[in-house]
């Protein structure tokens, strides 16, 4: 596609599947492994976390069957979680169905859970504070797909911590930013990037921990950057969002400072972004305008900006978005007390 003028089409609600929860939802993760039971071989596990302003929160693991377009709850696959989980992720290694799946969550600590066929067992609680049994809240984390023993967490205490979850030890901890770190994303086995309340995107290499590269800074000083998505199909590209902004900023790490594109068709703040798992040129964004927009990045952006290629209107503000490699035809969003899967 050579230019950026295109007609948007609406994703229809009959191409969606909804799971309703008793509580407001925020964190969400889609398993990269099919369910183990033969009868459920094509089912995919999805973990959803509650967002309650109290200590005891909840994580439920449900299963999605794309053939019958149904989501099934499993009361045995549900557990209490201290504070609302800020992020959930399943072990990234896809492949053969296994009897269990490893799930990670962040909040007060990084926690690992084993999801079995009919139960969930806690595996580890990882505290990144060297001086106290308490630690500063974790805002996010990312699981390294290339070396899955590595999980990187980020915290309001300005640090990023790299864990070896096989040994349950800290591989390295570094002061990443001048203010709170809000998100982290792996690019390669030893390279990760983070965004912060200080308004910068920084890239770190574990082979040279003394240095980082600033790829982008907010145009208005100290405008926090909230989310970071690294394009796994083309590692030259990243996307980030600014606090209280309707823009998605697309970055090319070869040309720091200047965005290669700014996607500005949301009518309210953007809350979540996800690159397509199977295409290097597609990205989805969702926000307070209750819209999920799918964009195709043109080779050359036209003078009037870029229009989304498709859009979906949800029932209320969309808080979260996942586009999973195991289900590339489906995008999962959460809003209010609903998790919805959209067929793309």
mmCIF file of C-alpha atoms in Angstrom:
data_model
loop_
_atom_site.group_PDB
_atom_site.id
_atom_site.type_symbol
_atom_site.label_atom_id
_atom_site.label_comp_id
_atom_site.label_asym_id
_atom_site.label_seq_id
_atom_site.Cartn_x
_atom_site.Cartn_y
_atom_site.Cartn_z
ATOM 1 C CA UNK A 1 0.000 0.000 0.000
ATOM 2 C CA UNK A 2 1.585 3.232 -1.120
ATOM 3 C CA UNK A 3 -0.449 5.957 0.513
ATOM 4 C CA UNK A 4 -2.502 6.478 3.610
ATOM 5 C CA UNK A 5 -5.960 7.237 2.233
ATOM 6 C CA UNK A 6 -8.251 4.311 2.807
ATOM 7 C CA UNK A 7 -11.809 3.454 3.714
ATOM 8 C CA UNK A 8 -12.369 2.149 7.240
ATOM 9 C CA UNK A 9 -14.706 -0.770 7.693
ATOM 10 C CA UNK A 10 -16.524 -1.634 10.892
ATOM 11 C CA UNK A 11 -15.906 -4.954 12.595
ATOM 12 C CA UNK A 12 -19.383 -6.345 13.161
ATOM 13 C CA UNK A 13 -20.606 -7.414 16.575
ATOM 14 C CA UNK A 14 -21.713 -10.817 15.237
ATOM 15 C CA UNK A 15 -18.002 -11.484 14.739
ATOM 16 C CA UNK A 16 -17.357 -11.069 18.450
ATOM 17 C CA UNK A 17 -17.569 -13.314 21.498
ATOM 18 C CA UNK A 18 -18.153 -11.854 24.967
ATOM 19 C CA UNK A 19 -17.274 -13.101 28.440
ATOM 20 C CA UNK A 20 -18.958 -11.303 31.303
ATOM 21 C CA UNK A 21 -17.290 -11.158 34.709
ATOM 22 C CA UNK A 22 -18.790 -10.309 38.117
ATOM 23 C CA UNK A 23 -16.191 -7.535 38.509
ATOM 24 C CA UNK A 24 -14.445 -4.859 36.437
ATOM 25 C CA UNK A 25 -11.588 -6.286 34.342
ATOM 26 C CA UNK A 26 -8.180 -4.906 33.440
ATOM 27 C CA UNK A 27 -5.285 -7.349 32.970
ATOM 28 C CA UNK A 28 -5.663 -10.029 30.317
ATOM 29 C CA UNK A 29 -3.500 -12.741 28.741
ATOM 30 C CA UNK A 30 -4.002 -15.327 25.998
ATOM 31 C CA UNK A 31 -2.132 -18.623 26.274
ATOM 32 C CA UNK A 32 0.214 -19.558 23.464
ATOM 33 C CA UNK A 33 -0.495 -23.286 24.026
ATOM 34 C CA UNK A 34 -3.769 -25.053 23.212
ATOM 35 C CA UNK A 35 -5.560 -26.729 26.104
ATOM 36 C CA UNK A 36 -4.306 -30.182 26.996
ATOM 37 C CA UNK A 37 -7.528 -32.172 27.020
ATOM 38 C CA UNK A 38 -8.209 -33.915 23.724
ATOM 39 C CA UNK A 39 -11.799 -32.682 23.683
ATOM 40 C CA UNK A 40 -10.552 -29.122 24.070
ATOM 41 C CA UNK A 41 -7.558 -29.282 21.751
ATOM 42 C CA UNK A 42 -8.604 -26.155 19.871
ATOM 43 C CA UNK A 43 -9.550 -24.220 22.987
ATOM 44 C CA UNK A 44 -7.300 -21.423 24.147
ATOM 45 C CA UNK A 45 -6.931 -20.339 27.727
ATOM 46 C CA UNK A 46 -7.442 -16.679 28.527
ATOM 47 C CA UNK A 47 -6.644 -15.225 31.944
ATOM 48 C CA UNK A 48 -8.521 -12.123 33.091
ATOM 49 C CA UNK A 49 -7.755 -10.080 36.207
ATOM 50 C CA UNK A 50 -10.160 -8.003 38.263
ATOM 51 C CA UNK A 51 -9.711 -4.297 38.948
ATOM 52 C CA UNK A 52 -11.112 -3.754 42.438
ATOM 53 C CA UNK A 53 -9.918 -0.956 44.705
ATOM 54 C CA UNK A 54 -9.205 -3.327 47.549
ATOM 55 C CA UNK A 55 -6.539 -5.834 48.570
ATOM 56 C CA UNK A 56 -8.254 -9.041 47.445
ATOM 57 C CA UNK A 57 -8.658 -9.284 43.695
ATOM 58 C CA UNK A 58 -9.327 -12.217 41.411
ATOM 59 C CA UNK A 59 -7.833 -13.925 38.371
ATOM 60 C CA UNK A 60 -10.028 -16.271 36.321
ATOM 61 C CA UNK A 61 -8.817 -18.559 33.553
ATOM 62 C CA UNK A 62 -11.468 -19.208 30.909
ATOM 63 C CA UNK A 63 -11.280 -21.137 27.643
ATOM 64 C CA UNK A 64 -12.175 -19.846 24.202
ATOM 65 C CA UNK A 65 -13.353 -22.167 21.440
ATOM 66 C CA UNK A 66 -13.105 -20.388 18.051
ATOM 67 C CA UNK A 67 -15.095 -23.172 16.361
ATOM 68 C CA UNK A 68 -18.241 -22.810 18.483
ATOM 69 C CA UNK A 69 -17.557 -19.123 19.234
ATOM 70 C CA UNK A 70 -17.924 -19.687 22.965
ATOM 71 C CA UNK A 71 -16.070 -18.792 26.137
ATOM 72 C CA UNK A 72 -16.317 -21.257 29.009
ATOM 73 C CA UNK A 73 -15.640 -20.420 32.646
ATOM 74 C CA UNK A 74 -13.810 -22.918 34.872
ATOM 75 C CA UNK A 75 -14.519 -22.250 38.561
ATOM 76 C CA UNK A 76 -11.562 -24.420 39.608
ATOM 77 C CA UNK A 77 -9.223 -22.257 37.502
ATOM 78 C CA UNK A 78 -9.683 -19.119 39.562
ATOM 79 C CA UNK A 79 -7.631 -17.664 42.382
ATOM 80 C CA UNK A 80 -7.336 -14.681 44.696
ATOM 81 C CA UNK A 81 -4.677 -12.123 43.769
ATOM 82 C CA UNK A 82 -3.264 -9.453 46.100
ATOM 83 C CA UNK A 83 -4.185 -6.069 44.601
ATOM 84 C CA UNK A 84 -5.348 -5.787 40.969
ATOM 85 C CA UNK A 85 -2.784 -7.448 38.668
ATOM 86 C CA UNK A 86 -1.163 -4.752 36.513
ATOM 87 C CA UNK A 87 -0.335 -7.363 33.873
ATOM 88 C CA UNK A 88 -0.837 -11.063 33.157
ATOM 89 C CA UNK A 89 1.195 -13.192 30.729
ATOM 90 C CA UNK A 90 1.369 -16.872 29.889
ATOM 91 C CA UNK A 91 4.708 -18.546 29.190
ATOM 92 C CA UNK A 92 5.536 -17.503 25.604
ATOM 93 C CA UNK A 93 6.783 -20.878 24.374
ATOM 94 C CA UNK A 94 4.178 -22.273 22.023
ATOM 95 C CA UNK A 95 4.186 -25.782 20.667
ATOM 96 C CA UNK A 96 2.826 -29.035 21.969
ATOM 97 C CA UNK A 97 -0.133 -28.902 24.319
ATOM 98 C CA UNK A 98 1.055 -29.504 27.860
ATOM 99 C CA UNK A 99 -0.831 -30.538 30.933
ATOM 100 C CA UNK A 100 0.079 -27.247 32.586
ATOM 101 C CA UNK A 101 0.738 -23.672 31.617
ATOM 102 C CA UNK A 102 2.868 -21.154 33.482
ATOM 103 C CA UNK A 103 1.146 -17.822 34.172
ATOM 104 C CA UNK A 104 2.890 -14.710 35.513
ATOM 105 C CA UNK A 105 1.284 -11.703 37.202
ATOM 106 C CA UNK A 106 2.559 -8.372 38.483
ATOM 107 C CA UNK A 107 1.277 -6.166 41.281
ATOM 108 C CA UNK A 108 3.098 -5.937 44.579
ATOM 109 C CA UNK A 109 5.515 -8.653 43.383
ATOM 110 C CA UNK A 110 6.134 -10.778 40.307
ATOM 111 C CA UNK A 111 4.228 -14.009 40.888
ATOM 112 C CA UNK A 112 4.292 -17.276 38.943
ATOM 113 C CA UNK A 113 1.371 -19.699 38.861
ATOM 114 C CA UNK A 114 0.985 -23.167 37.372
ATOM 115 C CA UNK A 115 -2.315 -23.560 35.525
ATOM 116 C CA UNK A 116 -3.231 -27.256 35.511
ATOM 117 C CA UNK A 117 -6.272 -28.962 34.042
ATOM 118 C CA UNK A 118 -8.364 -28.558 37.184
ATOM 119 C CA UNK A 119 -6.358 -26.361 39.552
ATOM 120 C CA UNK A 120 -3.956 -23.446 39.777
ATOM 121 C CA UNK A 121 -0.966 -23.651 42.095
ATOM 122 C CA UNK A 122 1.347 -20.792 43.167
ATOM 123 C CA UNK A 123 4.927 -21.449 42.019
ATOM 124 C CA UNK A 124 6.955 -18.418 43.151
ATOM 125 C CA UNK A 125 6.754 -14.923 44.614
ATOM 126 C CA UNK A 126 9.688 -12.812 43.409
ATOM 127 C CA UNK A 127 10.603 -9.667 45.365
ATOM 128 C CA UNK A 128 12.938 -7.254 43.614
ATOM 129 C CA UNK A 129 13.803 -5.252 46.739
ATOM 130 C CA UNK A 130 17.285 -5.997 48.044
ATOM 131 C CA UNK A 131 16.742 -4.247 51.365
ATOM 132 C CA UNK A 132 13.228 -5.082 52.494
ATOM 133 C CA UNK A 133 10.521 -7.716 52.373
ATOM 134 C CA UNK A 134 8.346 -4.999 50.811
ATOM 135 C CA UNK A 135 8.855 -3.714 47.298
ATOM 136 C CA UNK A 136 7.624 -0.792 45.224
ATOM 137 C CA UNK A 137 4.619 -1.744 43.074
ATOM 138 C CA UNK A 138 5.341 -3.252 39.675
ATOM 139 C CA UNK A 139 3.664 -1.408 36.810
ATOM 140 C CA UNK A 140 4.311 -4.040 34.124
ATOM 141 C CA UNK A 141 6.595 -6.848 32.937
ATOM 142 C CA UNK A 142 7.515 -8.705 29.769
ATOM 143 C CA UNK A 143 8.478 -12.326 29.184
ATOM 144 C CA UNK A 144 11.431 -12.883 26.857
ATOM 145 C CA UNK A 145 10.243 -15.043 23.945
ATOM 146 C CA UNK A 146 13.762 -15.957 22.826
ATOM 147 C CA UNK A 147 15.037 -16.891 26.293
ATOM 148 C CA UNK A 148 11.868 -17.646 28.283
ATOM 149 C CA UNK A 149 13.799 -18.034 31.535
ATOM 150 C CA UNK A 150 14.088 -14.211 31.492
ATOM 151 C CA UNK A 151 11.322 -11.941 32.726
ATOM 152 C CA UNK A 152 11.835 -8.193 32.938
ATOM 153 C CA UNK A 153 9.781 -6.145 35.414
ATOM 154 C CA UNK A 154 9.446 -2.372 35.808
ATOM 155 C CA UNK A 155 8.477 -0.405 38.868
ATOM 156 C CA UNK A 156 7.485 2.995 40.207
ATOM 157 C CA UNK A 157 10.884 3.082 41.989
ATOM 158 C CA UNK A 158 12.548 3.928 38.582
ATOM 159 C CA UNK A 159 14.123 0.460 38.213
ATOM 160 C CA UNK A 160 13.891 -2.423 35.776
ATOM 161 C CA UNK A 161 14.695 -5.870 37.142
ATOM 162 C CA UNK A 162 15.634 -8.868 35.002
ATOM 163 C CA UNK A 163 14.736 -12.182 36.645
ATOM 164 C CA UNK A 164 15.959 -15.689 35.920
ATOM 165 C CA UNK A 165 12.719 -17.505 36.728
ATOM 166 C CA UNK A 166 14.316 -20.947 36.469
ATOM 167 C CA UNK A 167 16.592 -20.138 39.411
ATOM 168 C CA UNK A 168 14.284 -17.505 40.962
ATOM 169 C CA UNK A 169 17.160 -15.026 41.183
ATOM 170 C CA UNK A 170 17.721 -11.473 39.957
ATOM 171 C CA UNK A 171 19.999 -11.478 36.919
ATOM 172 C CA UNK A 172 20.390 -7.709 36.971
ATOM 173 C CA UNK A 173 18.642 -4.632 38.315
ATOM 174 C CA UNK A 174 19.218 -1.153 36.957
ATOM 175 C CA UNK A 175 17.950 2.370 37.471
ATOM 176 C CA UNK A 176 16.326 2.820 34.085
ATOM 177 C CA UNK A 177 14.744 6.270 34.253
ATOM 178 C CA UNK A 178 14.503 9.468 36.279
ATOM 179 C CA UNK A 179 10.904 8.764 37.275
ATOM 180 C CA UNK A 180 8.454 5.856 37.487
ATOM 181 C CA UNK A 181 8.836 3.199 34.781
ATOM 182 C CA UNK A 182 5.457 2.302 33.304
ATOM 183 C CA UNK A 183 6.187 -0.387 30.716
ATOM 184 C CA UNK A 184 8.914 -2.703 29.444
ATOM 185 C CA UNK A 185 9.277 -4.737 26.231
ATOM 186 C CA UNK A 186 11.893 -7.221 25.036
ATOM 187 C CA UNK A 187 13.273 -6.898 21.517
ATOM 188 C CA UNK A 188 16.017 -9.527 21.512
ATOM 189 C CA UNK A 189 17.394 -12.076 23.969
ATOM 190 C CA UNK A 190 19.435 -9.420 25.797
ATOM 191 C CA UNK A 191 17.867 -6.165 24.589
ATOM 192 C CA UNK A 192 14.833 -4.482 26.126
ATOM 193 C CA UNK A 193 13.220 -1.054 26.107
ATOM 194 C CA UNK A 194 11.175 0.871 28.647
ATOM 195 C CA UNK A 195 8.978 3.955 28.951
ATOM 196 C CA UNK A 196 8.540 6.232 31.901
ATOM 197 C CA UNK A 197 6.890 9.195 33.576
ATOM 198 C CA UNK A 198 10.042 11.094 32.561
ATOM 199 C CA UNK A 199 8.693 11.022 28.982
ATOM 200 C CA UNK A 200 11.446 8.935 27.383
ATOM 201 C CA UNK A 201 11.755 5.625 25.530
ATOM 202 C CA UNK A 202 15.099 3.991 26.352
ATOM 203 C CA UNK A 203 16.772 0.858 24.978
ATOM 204 C CA UNK A 204 19.064 -1.247 27.178
ATOM 205 C CA UNK A 205 21.494 -4.026 26.297
ATOM 206 C CA UNK A 206 22.362 -6.468 29.097
ATOM 207 C CA UNK A 207 25.885 -6.770 27.624
ATOM 208 C CA UNK A 208 26.485 -3.064 28.336
ATOM 209 C CA UNK A 209 24.450 -2.168 31.392
ATOM 210 C CA UNK A 210 26.136 1.182 31.987
ATOM 211 C CA UNK A 211 24.582 2.759 28.911
ATOM 212 C CA UNK A 212 21.136 3.218 27.424
ATOM 213 C CA UNK A 213 19.926 4.816 24.191
ATOM 214 C CA UNK A 214 17.117 7.367 24.264
ATOM 215 C CA UNK A 215 14.944 6.725 21.206
ATOM 216 C CA UNK A 216 12.207 9.264 21.830
ATOM 217 C CA UNK A 217 11.166 11.973 24.265
ATOM 218 C CA UNK A 218 7.721 13.495 24.764
ATOM 219 C CA UNK A 219 7.306 16.755 22.838
ATOM 220 C CA UNK A 220 6.047 18.410 26.030
ATOM 221 C CA UNK A 221 8.638 17.908 28.784
ATOM 222 C CA UNK A 222 7.693 15.369 31.433
ATOM 223 C CA UNK A 223 4.574 14.101 29.659
ATOM 224 C CA UNK A 224 4.561 10.473 30.815
ATOM 225 C CA UNK A 225 4.729 7.638 28.298
ATOM 226 C CA UNK A 226 2.428 4.847 29.463
ATOM 227 C CA UNK A 227 2.795 1.864 27.125
ATOM 228 C CA UNK A 228 5.408 0.417 24.799
ATOM 229 C CA UNK A 229 4.961 -2.217 22.083
ATOM 230 C CA UNK A 230 7.931 -3.569 20.127
ATOM 231 C CA UNK A 231 7.107 -4.921 16.670
ATOM 232 C CA UNK A 232 8.163 -8.581 16.828
ATOM 233 C CA UNK A 233 7.884 -8.959 13.032
ATOM 234 C CA UNK A 234 10.170 -5.975 12.372
ATOM 235 C CA UNK A 235 12.291 -4.943 15.343
ATOM 236 C CA UNK A 236 13.069 -1.565 13.782
ATOM 237 C CA UNK A 237 9.638 -0.353 14.848
ATOM 238 C CA UNK A 238 8.102 0.442 18.233
ATOM 239 C CA UNK A 239 4.894 2.133 19.301
ATOM 240 C CA UNK A 240 4.189 4.167 22.420
ATOM 241 C CA UNK A 241 1.352 6.235 23.860
ATOM 242 C CA UNK A 242 1.387 9.428 25.920
ATOM 243 C CA UNK A 243 -0.701 10.107 28.985
ATOM 244 C CA UNK A 244 -4.070 11.741 28.208
ATOM 245 C CA UNK A 245 -3.335 11.726 24.477
ATOM 246 C CA UNK A 246 -5.311 10.436 21.493
ATOM 247 C CA UNK A 247 -2.064 9.693 19.591
ATOM 248 C CA UNK A 248 -0.211 6.465 18.912
ATOM 249 C CA UNK A 249 3.427 7.316 18.209
ATOM 250 C CA UNK A 250 5.285 4.982 15.801
ATOM 251 C CA UNK A 251 9.072 5.000 16.171
ATOM 252 C CA UNK A 252 11.895 3.695 13.985
ATOM 253 C CA UNK A 253 14.899 2.987 16.193
ATOM 254 C CA UNK A 254 17.215 3.845 13.289
ATOM 255 C CA UNK A 255 16.041 7.450 13.377
ATOM 256 C CA UNK A 256 15.645 8.455 17.036
ATOM 257 C CA UNK A 257 13.751 11.549 18.159
ATOM 258 C CA UNK A 258 11.397 11.902 15.170
ATOM 259 C CA UNK A 259 8.371 9.575 14.972
ATOM 260 C CA UNK A 260 7.863 7.947 11.577
ATOM 261 C CA UNK A 261 4.096 8.215 12.038
ATOM 262 C CA UNK A 262 1.518 9.501 14.485
ATOM 263 C CA UNK A 263 -1.900 7.846 14.456
ATOM 264 C CA UNK A 264 -4.440 10.452 15.547
ATOM 265 C CA UNK A 265 -7.939 9.182 14.791
ATOM 266 C CA UNK A 266 -8.992 8.289 18.338
ATOM 267 C CA UNK A 267 -11.382 10.821 19.853
ATOM 268 C CA UNK A 268 -10.129 10.329 23.422
ATOM 269 C CA UNK A 269 -7.095 8.980 25.279
ATOM 270 C CA UNK A 270 -5.471 5.799 23.962
ATOM 271 C CA UNK A 271 -5.035 3.118 26.640
ATOM 272 C CA UNK A 272 -3.564 0.103 24.851
ATOM 273 C CA UNK A 273 -1.608 -0.877 21.731
ATOM 274 C CA UNK A 274 -0.621 -4.202 20.165
ATOM 275 C CA UNK A 275 1.228 -5.062 16.956
ATOM 276 C CA UNK A 276 -0.198 -7.798 14.769
ATOM 277 C CA UNK A 277 1.582 -11.077 15.552
ATOM 278 C CA UNK A 278 1.690 -12.157 11.900
ATOM 279 C CA UNK A 279 2.278 -8.880 10.045
ATOM 280 C CA UNK A 280 4.891 -6.172 10.414
ATOM 281 C CA UNK A 281 2.656 -3.366 9.136
ATOM 282 C CA UNK A 282 -0.496 -3.713 11.242
ATOM 283 C CA UNK A 283 -1.176 -2.405 14.724
ATOM 284 C CA UNK A 284 -4.280 -2.146 16.890
ATOM 285 C CA UNK A 285 -5.062 0.590 19.405
ATOM 286 C CA UNK A 286 -7.929 1.061 21.866
ATOM 287 C CA UNK A 287 -9.015 3.841 24.141
ATOM 288 C CA UNK A 288 -11.469 5.915 26.120
ATOM 289 C CA UNK A 289 -13.531 6.605 22.984
ATOM 290 C CA UNK A 290 -14.694 2.952 23.219
ATOM 291 C CA UNK A 291 -13.021 2.268 19.869
ATOM 292 C CA UNK A 292 -10.580 -0.434 18.828
ATOM 293 C CA UNK A 293 -8.857 0.690 15.630
ATOM 294 C CA UNK A 294 -6.707 -1.464 13.323
ATOM 295 C CA UNK A 295 -4.168 0.420 11.253
ATOM 296 C CA UNK A 296 -2.073 -0.520 8.253
ATOM 297 C CA UNK A 297 1.096 1.545 8.214
ATOM 298 C CA UNK A 298 1.718 2.886 4.709
ATOM 299 C CA UNK A 299 5.126 2.906 3.058
ATOM 300 C CA UNK A 300 4.728 6.651 2.702
ATOM 301 C CA UNK A 301 2.390 8.643 4.927
ATOM 302 C CA UNK A 302 0.219 11.126 3.059
ATOM 303 C CA UNK A 303 -0.186 14.783 4.065
ATOM 304 C CA UNK A 304 -3.551 14.222 5.754
ATOM 305 C CA UNK A 305 -2.385 11.570 8.178
ATOM 306 C CA UNK A 306 -3.317 7.905 8.351
ATOM 307 C CA UNK A 307 -6.828 6.509 8.654
ATOM 308 C CA UNK A 308 -7.546 3.169 10.350
ATOM 309 C CA UNK A 309 -8.431 0.301 8.046
ATOM 310 C CA UNK A 310 -11.067 -1.074 10.418
ATOM 311 C CA UNK A 311 -12.736 -0.118 13.659
ATOM 312 C CA UNK A 312 -14.869 -1.658 16.371
ATOM 313 C CA UNK A 313 -17.108 0.145 18.854
ATOM 314 C CA UNK A 314 -17.300 -1.397 22.312
ATOM 315 C CA UNK A 315 -19.852 -0.701 25.027
ATOM 316 C CA UNK A 316 -17.572 1.598 27.039
ATOM 317 C CA UNK A 317 -13.968 2.745 27.457
ATOM 318 C CA UNK A 318 -11.523 0.003 26.420
ATOM 319 C CA UNK A 319 -8.808 -0.524 29.026
ATOM 320 C CA UNK A 320 -6.823 -3.390 27.610
ATOM 321 C CA UNK A 321 -5.996 -5.114 24.342
ATOM 322 C CA UNK A 322 -4.202 -8.334 23.350
ATOM 323 C CA UNK A 323 -3.373 -9.638 19.861
ATOM 324 C CA UNK A 324 -1.962 -13.095 20.448
ATOM 325 C CA UNK A 325 0.259 -15.107 18.117
ATOM 326 C CA UNK A 326 -1.675 -18.272 18.977
ATOM 327 C CA UNK A 327 -4.920 -16.650 17.727
ATOM 328 C CA UNK A 328 -3.861 -14.099 15.081
ATOM 329 C CA UNK A 329 -7.413 -13.837 13.711
ATOM 330 C CA UNK A 330 -8.774 -12.640 17.056
ATOM 331 C CA UNK A 331 -8.139 -9.517 19.129
ATOM 332 C CA UNK A 332 -9.091 -9.565 22.811
ATOM 333 C CA UNK A 333 -10.262 -6.354 24.489
ATOM 334 C CA UNK A 334 -11.530 -5.604 27.987
ATOM 335 C CA UNK A 335 -13.958 -2.896 29.000
ATOM 336 C CA UNK A 336 -16.067 -2.522 32.151
ATOM 337 C CA UNK A 337 -16.742 -6.107 33.326
ATOM 338 C CA UNK A 338 -16.438 -7.674 29.873
ATOM 339 C CA UNK A 339 -13.713 -9.434 27.921
ATOM 340 C CA UNK A 340 -14.522 -9.522 24.228
ATOM 341 C CA UNK A 341 -12.870 -11.352 21.344
ATOM 342 C CA UNK A 342 -13.100 -9.651 17.957
ATOM 343 C CA UNK A 343 -12.683 -11.555 14.701
ATOM 344 C CA UNK A 344 -10.389 -9.624 12.380
#
